[in-house]
Short mmCIF file of C-alpha atoms in Angstrom, two decimals:
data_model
loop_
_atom_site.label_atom_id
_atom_site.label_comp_id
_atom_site.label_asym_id
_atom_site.label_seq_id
_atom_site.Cartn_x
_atom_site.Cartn_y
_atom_site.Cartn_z
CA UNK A 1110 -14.48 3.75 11.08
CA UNK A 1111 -12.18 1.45 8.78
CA UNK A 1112 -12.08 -2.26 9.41
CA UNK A 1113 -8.14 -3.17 8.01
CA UNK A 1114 -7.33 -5.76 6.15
CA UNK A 1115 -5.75 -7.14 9.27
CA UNK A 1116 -9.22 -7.86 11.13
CA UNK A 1117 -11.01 -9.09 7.95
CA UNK A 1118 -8.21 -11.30 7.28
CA UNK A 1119 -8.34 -12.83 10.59
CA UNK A 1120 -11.99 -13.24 10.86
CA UNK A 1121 -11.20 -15.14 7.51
CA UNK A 1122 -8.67 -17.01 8.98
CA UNK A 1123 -10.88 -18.07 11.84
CA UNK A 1124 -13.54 -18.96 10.49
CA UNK A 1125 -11.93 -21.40 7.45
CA UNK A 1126 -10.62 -22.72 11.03
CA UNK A 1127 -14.23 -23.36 12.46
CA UNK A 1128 -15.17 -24.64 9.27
CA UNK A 1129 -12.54 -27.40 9.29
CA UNK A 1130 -12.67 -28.03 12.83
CA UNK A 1131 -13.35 -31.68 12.37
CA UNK A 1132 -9.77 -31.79 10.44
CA UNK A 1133 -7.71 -31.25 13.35
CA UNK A 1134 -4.42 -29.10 13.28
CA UNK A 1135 -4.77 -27.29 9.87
CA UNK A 1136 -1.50 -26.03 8.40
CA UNK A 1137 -1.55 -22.21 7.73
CA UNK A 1138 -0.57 -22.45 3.99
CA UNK A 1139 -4.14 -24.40 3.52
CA UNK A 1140 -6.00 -21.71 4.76
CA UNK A 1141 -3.87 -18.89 3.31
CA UNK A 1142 -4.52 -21.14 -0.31
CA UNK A 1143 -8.12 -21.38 0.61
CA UNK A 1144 -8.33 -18.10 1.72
CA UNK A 1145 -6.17 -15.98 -1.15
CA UNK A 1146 -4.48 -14.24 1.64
CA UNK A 1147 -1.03 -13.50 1.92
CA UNK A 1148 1.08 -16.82 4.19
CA UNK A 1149 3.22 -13.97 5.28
CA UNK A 1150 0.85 -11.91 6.01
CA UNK A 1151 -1.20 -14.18 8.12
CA UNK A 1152 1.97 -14.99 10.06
CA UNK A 1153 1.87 -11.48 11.38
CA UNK A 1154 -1.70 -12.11 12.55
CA UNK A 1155 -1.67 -15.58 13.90
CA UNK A 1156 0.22 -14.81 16.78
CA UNK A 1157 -1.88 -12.53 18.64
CA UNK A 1158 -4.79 -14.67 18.35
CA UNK A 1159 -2.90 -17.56 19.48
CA UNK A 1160 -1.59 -15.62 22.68
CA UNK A 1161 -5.33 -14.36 23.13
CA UNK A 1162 -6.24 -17.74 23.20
CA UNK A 1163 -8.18 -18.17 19.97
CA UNK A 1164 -5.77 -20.39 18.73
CA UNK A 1165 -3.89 -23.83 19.92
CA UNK A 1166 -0.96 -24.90 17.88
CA UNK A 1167 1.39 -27.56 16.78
CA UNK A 1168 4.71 -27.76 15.35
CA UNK A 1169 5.74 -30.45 13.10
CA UNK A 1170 4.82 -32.43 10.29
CA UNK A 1171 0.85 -33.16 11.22
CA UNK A 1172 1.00 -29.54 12.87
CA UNK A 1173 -0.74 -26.37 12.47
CA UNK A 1174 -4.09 -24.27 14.27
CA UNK A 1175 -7.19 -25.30 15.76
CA UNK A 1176 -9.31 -23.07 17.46
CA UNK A 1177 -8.85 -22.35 21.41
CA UNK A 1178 -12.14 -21.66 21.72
CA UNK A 1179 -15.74 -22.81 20.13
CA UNK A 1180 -17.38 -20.92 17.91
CA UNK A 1181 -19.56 -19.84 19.70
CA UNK A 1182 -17.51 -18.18 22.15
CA UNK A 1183 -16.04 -16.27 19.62
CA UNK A 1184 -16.92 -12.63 19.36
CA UNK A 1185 -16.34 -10.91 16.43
CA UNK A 1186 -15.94 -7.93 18.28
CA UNK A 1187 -13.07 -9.52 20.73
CA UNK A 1188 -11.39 -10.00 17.46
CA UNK A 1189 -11.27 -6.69 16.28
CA UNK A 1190 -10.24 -4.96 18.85
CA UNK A 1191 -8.04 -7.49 19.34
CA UNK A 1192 -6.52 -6.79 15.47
CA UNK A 1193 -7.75 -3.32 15.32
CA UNK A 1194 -7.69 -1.64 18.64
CA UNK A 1195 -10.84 0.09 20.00
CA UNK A 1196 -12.26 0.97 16.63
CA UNK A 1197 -13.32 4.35 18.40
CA UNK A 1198 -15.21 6.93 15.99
CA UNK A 1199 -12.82 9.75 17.04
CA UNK A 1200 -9.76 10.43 18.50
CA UNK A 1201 -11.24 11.66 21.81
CA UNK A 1202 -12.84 8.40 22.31
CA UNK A 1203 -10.02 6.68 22.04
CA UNK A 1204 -8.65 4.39 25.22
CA UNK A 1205 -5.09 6.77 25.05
CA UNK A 1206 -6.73 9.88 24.23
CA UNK A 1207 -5.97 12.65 26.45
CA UNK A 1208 -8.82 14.63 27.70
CA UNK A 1209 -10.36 16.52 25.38
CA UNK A 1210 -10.58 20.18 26.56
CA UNK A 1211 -14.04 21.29 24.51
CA UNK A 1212 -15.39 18.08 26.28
CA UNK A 1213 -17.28 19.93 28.17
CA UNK A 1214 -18.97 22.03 25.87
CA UNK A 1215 -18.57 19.62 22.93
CA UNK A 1216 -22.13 18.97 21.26
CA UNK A 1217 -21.36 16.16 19.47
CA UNK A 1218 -19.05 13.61 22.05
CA UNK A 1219 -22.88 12.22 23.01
CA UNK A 1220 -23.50 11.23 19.62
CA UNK A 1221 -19.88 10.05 19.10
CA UNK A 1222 -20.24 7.90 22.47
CA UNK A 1223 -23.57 6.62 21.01
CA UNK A 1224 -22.16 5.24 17.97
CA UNK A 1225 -19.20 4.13 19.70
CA UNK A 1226 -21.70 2.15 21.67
CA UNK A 1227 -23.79 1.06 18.82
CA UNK A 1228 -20.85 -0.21 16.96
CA UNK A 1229 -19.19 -2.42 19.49
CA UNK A 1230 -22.48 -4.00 20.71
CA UNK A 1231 -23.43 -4.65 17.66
CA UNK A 1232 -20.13 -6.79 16.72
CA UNK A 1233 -20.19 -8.08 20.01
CA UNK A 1234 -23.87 -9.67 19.28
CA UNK A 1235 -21.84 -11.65 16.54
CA UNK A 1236 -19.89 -14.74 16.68
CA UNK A 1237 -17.65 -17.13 14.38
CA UNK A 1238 -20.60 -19.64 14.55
CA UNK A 1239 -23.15 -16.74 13.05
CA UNK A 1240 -20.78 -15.89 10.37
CA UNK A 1241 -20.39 -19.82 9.46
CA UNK A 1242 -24.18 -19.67 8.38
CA UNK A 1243 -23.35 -16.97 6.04
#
């Protein structure tokens, strides 16, 4: 399992945004300049996490991003899947996999499963306001 650039760059994203909460709307170019990431780039991102609600934001000359939702709230992994897709271990796993037909005889889909399992409870046990204490 590969994290892309993609989900790191929008945990980065969101978390510069938790960190400047108190600043209001925060233009996108600050963070990208903060950040060393790509403006394009992060345009491609932003949206999603503004339609998943993770994001509020405003046009015009005092616009740009908050967050939609504290800290808190914010599950690490509801933002990967959100940027990644199920970040299943192997195909078969997948949500659009068709069925497998060894399934049934397959000795290793339990430990597949298991790590599946391991994997997104153990990004779901984090949130933006754990990763803001380092």
């Amino acid at each position: 399992m590969m994290i892309s650039t993609r989900g790191r760059y929008a945990l980065r994203f969101l978390i510069d945004l938790a960190e400047h909460q108190a600043d209001g709307y925060v233009p996108m170019k600050e963070i990208a300049a903060r950040q060393g990431i790509s403006l394009k780039y992060l345009e491609q991102i932003v949206p999603a996490l503004a339609r998943a609600g993770y994001l509020q934001g405003l046009s015009g000359k005092r616009g740009g991003y908050r967050l939609g939702v504290p800290p808190e709230e914010c599950r690490v992994g509801d933002i990967l899947r959100l940027t990644e897709g199920d970040f299943a271990p192997v195909a078969c796993l997948a949500p659009a996999a068709k069925g497998c037909p060894r399934q049934q005889d397959c000795r290793t889909i339990g430990m597949w499963r298991g790590f599946a399992q391991l994997a997104h409870d153990y990004f779901d046990s984090i949130t933006l306001a754990d990763l803001m204490q380092g």
